[in-house]
Short mmCIF file of C-alpha atoms in Angstrom, two decimals:
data_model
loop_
_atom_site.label_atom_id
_atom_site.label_comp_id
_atom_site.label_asym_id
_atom_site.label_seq_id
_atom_site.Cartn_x
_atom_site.Cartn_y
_atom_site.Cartn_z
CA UNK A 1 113.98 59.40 90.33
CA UNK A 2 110.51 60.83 89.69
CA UNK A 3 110.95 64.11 87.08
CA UNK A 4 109.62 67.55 89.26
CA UNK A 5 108.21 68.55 85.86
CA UNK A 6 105.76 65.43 84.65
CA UNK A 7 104.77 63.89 88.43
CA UNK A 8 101.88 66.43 88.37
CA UNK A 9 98.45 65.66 86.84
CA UNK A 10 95.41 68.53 86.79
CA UNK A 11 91.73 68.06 85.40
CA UNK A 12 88.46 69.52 85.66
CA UNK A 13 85.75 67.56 86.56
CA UNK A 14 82.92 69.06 83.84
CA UNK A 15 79.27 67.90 84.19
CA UNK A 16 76.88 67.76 80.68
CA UNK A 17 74.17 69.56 83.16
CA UNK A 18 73.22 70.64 86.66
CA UNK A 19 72.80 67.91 89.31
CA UNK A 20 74.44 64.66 87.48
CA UNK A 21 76.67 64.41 89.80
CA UNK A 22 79.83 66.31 89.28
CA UNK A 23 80.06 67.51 92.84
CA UNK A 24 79.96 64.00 94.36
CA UNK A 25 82.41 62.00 91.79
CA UNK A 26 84.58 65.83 92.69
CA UNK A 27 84.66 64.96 96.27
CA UNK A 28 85.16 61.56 95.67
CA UNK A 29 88.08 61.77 93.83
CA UNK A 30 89.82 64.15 95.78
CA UNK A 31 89.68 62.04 98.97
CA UNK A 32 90.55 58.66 96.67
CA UNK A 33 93.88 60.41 95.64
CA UNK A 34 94.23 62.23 99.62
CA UNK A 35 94.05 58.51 100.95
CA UNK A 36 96.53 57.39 98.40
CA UNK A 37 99.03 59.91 99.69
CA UNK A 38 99.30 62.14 97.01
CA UNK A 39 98.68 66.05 97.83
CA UNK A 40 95.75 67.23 96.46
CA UNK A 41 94.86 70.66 95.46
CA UNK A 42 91.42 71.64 94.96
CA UNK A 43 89.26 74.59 92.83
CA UNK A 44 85.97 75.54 91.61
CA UNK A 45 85.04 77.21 88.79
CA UNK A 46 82.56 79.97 89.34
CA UNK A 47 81.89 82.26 92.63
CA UNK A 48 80.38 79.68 94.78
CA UNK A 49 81.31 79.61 98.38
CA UNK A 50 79.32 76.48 99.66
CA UNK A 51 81.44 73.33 97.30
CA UNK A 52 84.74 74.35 98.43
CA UNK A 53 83.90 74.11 101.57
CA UNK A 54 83.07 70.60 100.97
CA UNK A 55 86.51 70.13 98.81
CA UNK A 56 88.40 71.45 101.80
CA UNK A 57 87.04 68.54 103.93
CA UNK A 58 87.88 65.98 101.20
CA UNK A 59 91.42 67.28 100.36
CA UNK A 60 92.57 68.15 103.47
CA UNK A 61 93.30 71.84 102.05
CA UNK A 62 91.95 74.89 101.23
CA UNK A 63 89.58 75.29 97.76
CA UNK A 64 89.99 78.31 95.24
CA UNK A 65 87.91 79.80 92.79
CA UNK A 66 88.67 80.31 89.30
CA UNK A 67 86.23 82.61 87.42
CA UNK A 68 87.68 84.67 84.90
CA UNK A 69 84.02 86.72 84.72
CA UNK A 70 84.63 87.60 88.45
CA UNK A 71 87.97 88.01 88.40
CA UNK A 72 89.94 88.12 85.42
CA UNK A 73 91.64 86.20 83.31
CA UNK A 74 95.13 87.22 84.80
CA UNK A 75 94.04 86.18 88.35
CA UNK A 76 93.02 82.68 87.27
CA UNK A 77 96.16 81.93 86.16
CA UNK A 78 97.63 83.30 89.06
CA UNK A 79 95.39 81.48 91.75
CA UNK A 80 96.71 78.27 89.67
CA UNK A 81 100.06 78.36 89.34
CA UNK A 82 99.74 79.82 93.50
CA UNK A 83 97.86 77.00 94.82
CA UNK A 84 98.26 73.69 92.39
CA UNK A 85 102.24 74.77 92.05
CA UNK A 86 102.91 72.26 95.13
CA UNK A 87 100.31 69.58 94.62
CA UNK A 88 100.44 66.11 92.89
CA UNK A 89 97.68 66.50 91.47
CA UNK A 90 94.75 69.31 91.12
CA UNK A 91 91.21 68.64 90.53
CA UNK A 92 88.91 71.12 89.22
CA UNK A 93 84.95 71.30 89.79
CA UNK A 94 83.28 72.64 87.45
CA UNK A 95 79.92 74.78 87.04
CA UNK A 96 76.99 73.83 85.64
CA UNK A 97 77.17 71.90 82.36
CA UNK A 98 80.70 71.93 80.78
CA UNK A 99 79.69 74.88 78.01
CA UNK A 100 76.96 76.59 80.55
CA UNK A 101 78.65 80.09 80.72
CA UNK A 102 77.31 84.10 81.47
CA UNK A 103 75.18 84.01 78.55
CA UNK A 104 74.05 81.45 74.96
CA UNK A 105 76.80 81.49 72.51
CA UNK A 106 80.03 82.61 74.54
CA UNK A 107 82.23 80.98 76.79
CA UNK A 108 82.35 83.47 79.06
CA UNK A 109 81.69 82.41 82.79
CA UNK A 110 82.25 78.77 81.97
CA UNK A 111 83.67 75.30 82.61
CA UNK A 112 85.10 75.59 79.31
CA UNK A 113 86.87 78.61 79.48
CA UNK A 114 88.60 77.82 82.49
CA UNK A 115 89.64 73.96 80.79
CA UNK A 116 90.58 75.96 77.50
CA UNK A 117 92.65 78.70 79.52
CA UNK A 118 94.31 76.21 81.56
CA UNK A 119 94.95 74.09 78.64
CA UNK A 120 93.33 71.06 81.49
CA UNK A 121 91.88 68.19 80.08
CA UNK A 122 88.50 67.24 80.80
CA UNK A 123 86.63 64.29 82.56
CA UNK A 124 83.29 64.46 81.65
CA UNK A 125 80.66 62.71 84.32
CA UNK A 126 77.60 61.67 82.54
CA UNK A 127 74.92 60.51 83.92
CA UNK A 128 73.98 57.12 82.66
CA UNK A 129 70.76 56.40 84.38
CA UNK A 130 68.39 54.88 81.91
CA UNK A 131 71.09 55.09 79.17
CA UNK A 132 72.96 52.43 77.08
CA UNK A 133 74.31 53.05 73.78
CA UNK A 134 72.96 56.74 73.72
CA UNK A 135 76.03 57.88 75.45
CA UNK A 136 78.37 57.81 72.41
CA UNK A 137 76.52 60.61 70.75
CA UNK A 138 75.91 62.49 73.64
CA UNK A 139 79.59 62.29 74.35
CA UNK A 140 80.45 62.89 70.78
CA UNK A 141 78.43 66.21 71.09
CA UNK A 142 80.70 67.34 73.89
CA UNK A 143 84.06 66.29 72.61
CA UNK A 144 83.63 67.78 69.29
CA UNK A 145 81.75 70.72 69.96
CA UNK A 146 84.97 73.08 70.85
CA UNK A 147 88.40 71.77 69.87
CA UNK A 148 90.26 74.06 72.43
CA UNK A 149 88.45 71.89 75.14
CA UNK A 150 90.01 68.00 75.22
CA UNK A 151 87.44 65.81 76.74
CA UNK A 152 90.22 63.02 78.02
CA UNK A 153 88.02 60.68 79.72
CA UNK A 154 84.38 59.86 80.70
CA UNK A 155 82.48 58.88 84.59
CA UNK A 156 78.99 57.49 84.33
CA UNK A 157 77.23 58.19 87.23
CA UNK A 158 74.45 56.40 88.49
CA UNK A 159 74.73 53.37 86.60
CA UNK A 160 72.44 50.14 87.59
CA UNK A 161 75.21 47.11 87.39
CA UNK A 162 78.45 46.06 86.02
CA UNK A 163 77.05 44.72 82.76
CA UNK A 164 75.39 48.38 82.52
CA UNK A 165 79.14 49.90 83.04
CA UNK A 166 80.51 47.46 80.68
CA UNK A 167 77.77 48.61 77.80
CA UNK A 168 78.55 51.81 78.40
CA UNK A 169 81.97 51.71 77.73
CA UNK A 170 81.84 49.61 74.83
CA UNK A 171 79.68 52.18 73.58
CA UNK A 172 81.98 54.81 73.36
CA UNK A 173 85.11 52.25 72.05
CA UNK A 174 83.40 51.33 69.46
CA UNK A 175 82.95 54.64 68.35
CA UNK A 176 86.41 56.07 69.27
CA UNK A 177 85.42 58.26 71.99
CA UNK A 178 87.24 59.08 74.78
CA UNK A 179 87.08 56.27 77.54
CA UNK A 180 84.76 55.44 80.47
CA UNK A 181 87.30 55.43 83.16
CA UNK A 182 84.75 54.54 85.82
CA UNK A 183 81.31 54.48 87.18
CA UNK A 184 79.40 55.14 89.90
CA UNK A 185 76.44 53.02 90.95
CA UNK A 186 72.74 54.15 91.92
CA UNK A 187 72.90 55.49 95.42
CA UNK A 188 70.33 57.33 96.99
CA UNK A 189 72.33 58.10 100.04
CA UNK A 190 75.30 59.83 98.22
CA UNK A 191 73.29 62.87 97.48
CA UNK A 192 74.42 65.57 99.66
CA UNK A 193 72.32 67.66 101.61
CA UNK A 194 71.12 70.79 100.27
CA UNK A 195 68.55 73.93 100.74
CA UNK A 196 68.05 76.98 98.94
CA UNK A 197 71.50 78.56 97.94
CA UNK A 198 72.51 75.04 96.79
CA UNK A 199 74.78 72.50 99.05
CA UNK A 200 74.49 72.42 102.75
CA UNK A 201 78.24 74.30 103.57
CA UNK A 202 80.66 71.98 104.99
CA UNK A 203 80.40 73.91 108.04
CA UNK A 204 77.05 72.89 108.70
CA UNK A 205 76.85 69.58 107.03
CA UNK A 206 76.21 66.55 108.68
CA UNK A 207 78.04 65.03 106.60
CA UNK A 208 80.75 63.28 108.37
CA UNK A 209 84.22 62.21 107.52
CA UNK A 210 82.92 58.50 107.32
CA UNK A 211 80.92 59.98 104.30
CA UNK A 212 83.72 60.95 102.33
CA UNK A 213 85.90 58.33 103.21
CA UNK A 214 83.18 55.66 101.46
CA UNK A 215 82.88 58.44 98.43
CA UNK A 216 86.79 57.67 98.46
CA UNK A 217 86.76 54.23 98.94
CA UNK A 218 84.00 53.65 96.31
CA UNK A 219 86.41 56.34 93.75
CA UNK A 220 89.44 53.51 94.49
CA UNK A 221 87.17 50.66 93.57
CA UNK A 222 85.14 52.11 90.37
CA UNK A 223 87.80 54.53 88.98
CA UNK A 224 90.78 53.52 87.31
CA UNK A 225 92.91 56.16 89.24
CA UNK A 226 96.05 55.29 87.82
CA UNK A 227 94.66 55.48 84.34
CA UNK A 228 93.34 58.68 84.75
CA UNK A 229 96.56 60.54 86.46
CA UNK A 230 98.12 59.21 83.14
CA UNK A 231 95.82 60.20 80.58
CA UNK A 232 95.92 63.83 82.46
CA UNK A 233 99.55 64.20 83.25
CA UNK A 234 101.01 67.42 82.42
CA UNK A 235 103.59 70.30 82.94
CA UNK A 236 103.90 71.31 87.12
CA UNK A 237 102.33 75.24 87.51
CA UNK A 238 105.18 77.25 88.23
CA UNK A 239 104.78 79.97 90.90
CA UNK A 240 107.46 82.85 91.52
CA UNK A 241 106.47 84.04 95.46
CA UNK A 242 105.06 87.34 95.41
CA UNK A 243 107.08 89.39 98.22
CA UNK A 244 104.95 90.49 101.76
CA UNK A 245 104.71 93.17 103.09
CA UNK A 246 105.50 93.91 107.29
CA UNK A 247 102.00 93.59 109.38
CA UNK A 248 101.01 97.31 109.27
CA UNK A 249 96.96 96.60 110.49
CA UNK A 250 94.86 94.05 112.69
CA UNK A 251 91.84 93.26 111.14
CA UNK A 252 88.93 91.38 113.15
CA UNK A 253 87.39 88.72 110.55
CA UNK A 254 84.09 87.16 111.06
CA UNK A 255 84.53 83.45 111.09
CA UNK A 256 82.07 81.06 112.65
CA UNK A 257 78.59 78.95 111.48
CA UNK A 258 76.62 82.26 110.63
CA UNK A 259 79.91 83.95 108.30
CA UNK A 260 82.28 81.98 106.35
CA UNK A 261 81.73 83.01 102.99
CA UNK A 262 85.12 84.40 101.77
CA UNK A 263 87.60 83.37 98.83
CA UNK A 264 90.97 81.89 99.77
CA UNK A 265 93.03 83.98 97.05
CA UNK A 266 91.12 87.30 98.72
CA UNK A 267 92.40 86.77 102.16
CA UNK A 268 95.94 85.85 100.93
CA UNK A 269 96.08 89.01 98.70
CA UNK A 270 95.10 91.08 102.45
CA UNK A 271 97.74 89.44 104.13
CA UNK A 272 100.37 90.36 101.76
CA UNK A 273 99.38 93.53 101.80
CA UNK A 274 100.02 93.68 105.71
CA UNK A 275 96.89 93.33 106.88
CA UNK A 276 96.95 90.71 110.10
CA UNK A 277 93.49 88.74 109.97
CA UNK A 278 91.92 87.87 113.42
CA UNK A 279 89.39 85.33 113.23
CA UNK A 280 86.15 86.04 115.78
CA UNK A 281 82.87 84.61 116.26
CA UNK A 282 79.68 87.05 116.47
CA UNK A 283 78.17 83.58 117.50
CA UNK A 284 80.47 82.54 120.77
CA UNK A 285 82.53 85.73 121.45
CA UNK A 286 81.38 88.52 123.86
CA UNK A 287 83.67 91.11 122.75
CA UNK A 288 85.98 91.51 119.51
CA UNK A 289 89.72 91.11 119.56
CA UNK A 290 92.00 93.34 120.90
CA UNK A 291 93.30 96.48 119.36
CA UNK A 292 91.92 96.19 116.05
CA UNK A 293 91.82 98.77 113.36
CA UNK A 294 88.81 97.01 111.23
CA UNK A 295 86.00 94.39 111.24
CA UNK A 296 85.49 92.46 107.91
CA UNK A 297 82.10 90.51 107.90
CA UNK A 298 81.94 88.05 105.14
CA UNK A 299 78.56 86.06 103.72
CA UNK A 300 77.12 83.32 105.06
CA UNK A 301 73.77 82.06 106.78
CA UNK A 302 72.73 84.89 109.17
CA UNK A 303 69.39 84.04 109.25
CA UNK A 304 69.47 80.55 110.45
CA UNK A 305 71.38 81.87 113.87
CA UNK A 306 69.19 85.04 114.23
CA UNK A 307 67.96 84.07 117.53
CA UNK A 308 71.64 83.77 118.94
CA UNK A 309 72.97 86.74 117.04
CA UNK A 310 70.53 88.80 119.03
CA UNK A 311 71.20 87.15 121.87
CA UNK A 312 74.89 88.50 122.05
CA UNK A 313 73.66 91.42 122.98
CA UNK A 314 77.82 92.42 124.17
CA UNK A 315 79.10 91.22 120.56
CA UNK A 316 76.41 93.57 118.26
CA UNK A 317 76.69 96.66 120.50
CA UNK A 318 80.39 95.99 120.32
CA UNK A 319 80.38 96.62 116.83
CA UNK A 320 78.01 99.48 116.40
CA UNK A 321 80.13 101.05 118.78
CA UNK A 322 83.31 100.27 116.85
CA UNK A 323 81.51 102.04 114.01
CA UNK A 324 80.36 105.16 115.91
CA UNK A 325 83.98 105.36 116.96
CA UNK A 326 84.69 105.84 113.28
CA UNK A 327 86.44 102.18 113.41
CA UNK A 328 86.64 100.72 109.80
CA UNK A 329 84.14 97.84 109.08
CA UNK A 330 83.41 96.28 105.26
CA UNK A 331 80.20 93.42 105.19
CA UNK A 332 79.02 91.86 102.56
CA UNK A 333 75.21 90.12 101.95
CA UNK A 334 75.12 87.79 105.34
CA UNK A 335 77.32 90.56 106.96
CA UNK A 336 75.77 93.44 105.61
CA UNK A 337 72.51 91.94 107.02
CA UNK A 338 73.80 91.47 110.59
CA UNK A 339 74.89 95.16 110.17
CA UNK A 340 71.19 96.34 109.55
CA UNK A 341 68.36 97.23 112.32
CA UNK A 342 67.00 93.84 112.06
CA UNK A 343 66.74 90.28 110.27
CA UNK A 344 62.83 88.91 109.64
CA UNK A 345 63.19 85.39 109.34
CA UNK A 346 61.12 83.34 107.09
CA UNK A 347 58.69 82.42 109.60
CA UNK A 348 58.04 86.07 109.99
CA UNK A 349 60.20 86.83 113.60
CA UNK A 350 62.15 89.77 113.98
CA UNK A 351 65.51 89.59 115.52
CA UNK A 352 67.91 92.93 116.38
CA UNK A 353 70.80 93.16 115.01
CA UNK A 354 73.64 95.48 115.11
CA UNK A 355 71.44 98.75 114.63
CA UNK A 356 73.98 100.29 112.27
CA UNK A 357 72.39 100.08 108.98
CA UNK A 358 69.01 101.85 109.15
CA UNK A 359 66.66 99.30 107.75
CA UNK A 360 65.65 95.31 108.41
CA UNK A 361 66.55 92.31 105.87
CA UNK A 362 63.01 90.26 105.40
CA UNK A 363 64.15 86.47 103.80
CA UNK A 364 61.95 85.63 101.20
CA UNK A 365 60.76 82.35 99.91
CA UNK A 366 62.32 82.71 96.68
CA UNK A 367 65.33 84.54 95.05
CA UNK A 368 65.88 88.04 95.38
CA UNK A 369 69.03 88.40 93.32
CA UNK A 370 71.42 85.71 91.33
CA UNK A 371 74.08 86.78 89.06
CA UNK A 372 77.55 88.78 88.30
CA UNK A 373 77.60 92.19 89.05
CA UNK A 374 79.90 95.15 88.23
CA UNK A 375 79.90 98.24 91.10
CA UNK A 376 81.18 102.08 90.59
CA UNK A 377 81.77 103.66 93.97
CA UNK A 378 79.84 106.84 94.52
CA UNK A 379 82.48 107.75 96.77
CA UNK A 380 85.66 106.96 98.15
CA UNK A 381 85.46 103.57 99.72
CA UNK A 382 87.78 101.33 102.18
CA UNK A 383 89.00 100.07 98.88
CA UNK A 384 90.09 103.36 97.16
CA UNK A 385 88.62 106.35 95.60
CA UNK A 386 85.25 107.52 93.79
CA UNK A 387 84.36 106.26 90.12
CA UNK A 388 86.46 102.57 91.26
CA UNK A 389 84.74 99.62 88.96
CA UNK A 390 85.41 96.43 91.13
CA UNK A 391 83.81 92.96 90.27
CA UNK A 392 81.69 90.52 92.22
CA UNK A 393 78.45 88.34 92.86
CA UNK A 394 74.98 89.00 94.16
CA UNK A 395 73.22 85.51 95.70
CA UNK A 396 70.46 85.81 98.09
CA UNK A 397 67.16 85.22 99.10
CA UNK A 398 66.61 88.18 101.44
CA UNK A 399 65.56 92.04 100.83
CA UNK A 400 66.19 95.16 102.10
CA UNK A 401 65.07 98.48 100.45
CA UNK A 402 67.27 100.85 99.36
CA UNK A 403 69.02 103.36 101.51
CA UNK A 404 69.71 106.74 100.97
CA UNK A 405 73.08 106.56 101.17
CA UNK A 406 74.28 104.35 98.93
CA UNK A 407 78.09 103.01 98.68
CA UNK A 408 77.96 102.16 95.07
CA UNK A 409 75.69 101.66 91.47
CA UNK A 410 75.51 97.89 90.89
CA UNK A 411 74.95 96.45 87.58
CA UNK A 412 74.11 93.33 86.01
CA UNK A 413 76.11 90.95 83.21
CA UNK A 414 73.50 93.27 80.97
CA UNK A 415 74.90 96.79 82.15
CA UNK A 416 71.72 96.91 83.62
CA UNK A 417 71.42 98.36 87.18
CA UNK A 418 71.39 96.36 89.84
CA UNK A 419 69.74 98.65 92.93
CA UNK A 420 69.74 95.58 95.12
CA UNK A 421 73.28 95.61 95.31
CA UNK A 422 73.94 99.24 95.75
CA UNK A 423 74.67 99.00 99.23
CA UNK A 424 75.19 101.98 102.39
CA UNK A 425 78.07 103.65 103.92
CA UNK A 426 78.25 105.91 107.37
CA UNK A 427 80.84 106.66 108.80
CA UNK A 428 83.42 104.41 108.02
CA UNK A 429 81.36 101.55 107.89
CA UNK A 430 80.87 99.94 104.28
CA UNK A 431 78.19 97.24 103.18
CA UNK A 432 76.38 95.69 100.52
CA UNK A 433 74.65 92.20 99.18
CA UNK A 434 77.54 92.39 96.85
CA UNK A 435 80.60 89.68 97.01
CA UNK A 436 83.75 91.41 95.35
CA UNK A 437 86.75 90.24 94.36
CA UNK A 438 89.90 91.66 93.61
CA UNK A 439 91.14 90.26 90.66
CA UNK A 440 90.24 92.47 88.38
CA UNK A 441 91.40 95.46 90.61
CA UNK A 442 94.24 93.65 92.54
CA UNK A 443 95.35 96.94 94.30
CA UNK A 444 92.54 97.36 96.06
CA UNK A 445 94.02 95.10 98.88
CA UNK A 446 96.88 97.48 99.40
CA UNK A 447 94.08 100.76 99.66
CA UNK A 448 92.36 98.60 101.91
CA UNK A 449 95.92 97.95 104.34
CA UNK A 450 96.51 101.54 103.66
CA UNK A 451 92.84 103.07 105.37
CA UNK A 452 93.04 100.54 108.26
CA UNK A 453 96.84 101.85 109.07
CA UNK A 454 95.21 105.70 108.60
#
């Protein structure tokens, strides 16, 4: 009989920089164990939206973040022992390069936090195009640069044959570094499709299960699977349930091609606080779900459906009238811009929106705002009262100009203010380019279950 406690394996899958291929041999693995059988759970280090979406095609299940920046250290270790506590095995993406964190110097914000708070060993994917014996000191550089962080294995991607695979690996024998446990050849069609917040998001990638059933296949044949659940076998997460509350408040949630940017853990944390979510599309649906007491409008991609948003002409006066009925509505960056007057697109066309939020978001051709960001309300919020610090993430490539009624002071990593982030609130409507989480201020859920029941 199998032992509960040692049938579990976890790793993160760190890359030495950007765009070696991390997110691919990620994918790839997950579906190579999810076709073996074995349940998979998946995470991502950092607050990106668009890779998890990905992860949730290849697993089968849902992706979580884990960014102790964002959301505290106390959360990450919750949102693991919650969501890997049933799997057979959890795989990690990283972000960035393995020691690429908030700022030079400090762990902070990394891959290597997260592997050192987790106590998960590492796979490092290298990649090995144009390299030979020049990995062993590049790996060597890695392994022994923090001891807390256990490099336990080693993926070359883009390799050019087996006799380049084989060098490789010899390389790093002979100097008593951690094992190449597979490789990936030179593919140009494995890159996944991307534009300018990163990835294509699995809900608009045409990407298709075939895809990620060869990524799997190819992860079975070039990966020594078995080999690496060993070498990263280790104590099961253990999760005590956290009790529910009874459904006290229907909330209408935003979730279609245009809005899907929302964490997992975020969601869960709503609904057991008593808050019912009710999925809707501002795409497809004429009119919002019945007796609701709040709209929550998450990120996403407004501006590539800005013709058909304004084309539901029944769905966007819906909602302003929800507002000027004093109905409760939160939106964040894509949902904050659907709130607004108008979206400019990048070839210059305007397109109405919901006419609640008096000003128009203009996309820009190149980043407006990237980074962590720290808010004070200047007022009591959905989320609790005046002076509240809460925690989140600012990515976008469109602008608005400030309003004059701002929801909150935004700051930067720095302390620095952040004006683009500041946000607006009427009425009870609440919105900014802002992304928060609730780690860090975990009873924020129950405030918010509290003002929709009011």
């Amino acid at each position: 009989m199998t032992d509960s406690n040692t049938d579990f394996s976890g790793f993160l899958i760190a890359g030495t920089h950007s765009g070696c291929g991390k997110t691919t041999v990620a994918l790839a693995l997950m579906r190579a164990f999810a076709r073996r059988g074995l349940r998979v759970a998946p995470f991502k280090c950092g607050p990106d939206y668009i890779d998890p979406s990905h992860h949730r095609r290849a697993a089968g299940r849902e992706s979580v973040n884990l960014d102790c920046r964002m959301m505290g250290k106390p959360a990450v270790l919750q949102n693991w022992e919650l969501f890997a506590s049933d799997a057979q095995v959890a795989v990690v993406e990283g972000v960035m390069g393995l020691f690429d964190g908030v700022s030079s110097g400090i762990p902070e914000g990394s891959s290597a936090e997260i592997a050192a708070l987790l106590d998960l060993p590492v796979i490092l994917v290298v990649d090995a195009g144009g390299m030979a014996g020049s990995i062993a000191p590049m790996v060597a550089g890695y392994a022994n640069w923090k001891p807390e962080v256990k490099i336990a294995g080693v993926i070359a991607n883009n390799t050019g044959s087996d006799r380049h695979e084989r060098i490789l690996a010899d390389a790093l024998e002979c100097a008593g570094l951690p094992p190449l446990i597979g490789s990936f050849p030179r593919r140009e069609e494995w890159r996944l499709p991307e534009r300018y917040l990163g990835l294509v998001p699995g809900e608009e990638s045409p990407m298709d299960d075939s895809f990620l059933e060869q990524l799997g296949k190819i992860a079975g044949e070039r990966v020594d699977l078995t080999a690496l659940l060993e070498r990263t076998r280790r104590p099961r997460p253990h999760f005590r349930p956290r009790p529910r509350v009874k459904k006290t408040a229907r909330l209408a949630i935003a979730r279609d091609r245009a809005f899907h940017f929302y964490y997992p853990d975020q969601l869960l944390r709503m609904e057991e606080a008593g808050i019912e979510l009710l999925p809707f599309s501002p795409l497809e649906d004429r009119n919002l779900p019945e007796n609701v007491q709040g709209i929550l409008l998450g990120g996403g991609f407004p501006e590539l459906f800005a013709e058909r948003l304004e084309l539901n002409v029944s769905m966007r006066r819906a909602i302003r009238e929800f507002s000027l009925r004093d109905g409760l509505i939160y939106a964040e960056c894509g949902g904050y811009m659907y709130l607004m007057d108008a979206l400019v697109d990048r070839e210059g066309k305007r397109h109405e929106m919901c006419g609640i939020v008096p000003c128009e978001a203009v996309m820009s051709g190149r980043l407006r705002a990237l980074g962590y960001r720290s808010v004070i309300a200047e007022a009591p919020t959905c989320f609790g009262g005046k002076g509240d610090v809460f925690r989140g993430h600012e990515f976008h490539y469109s602008e608005a100009p400030e309003t004059d009624s701002p929801l909150w002071r935004s700051f930067n990593s720095a302390g620095n203010p952040a004006p683009s982030g500041n946000g607006y609130r009427i009425r009870r409507t609440f919105g900014s380019y802002v992304h928060l989480h609730f780690g860090t201020a975990p009873e924020a859920a129950t405030r918010f279950a509290e003002e929709l029941a009011r």
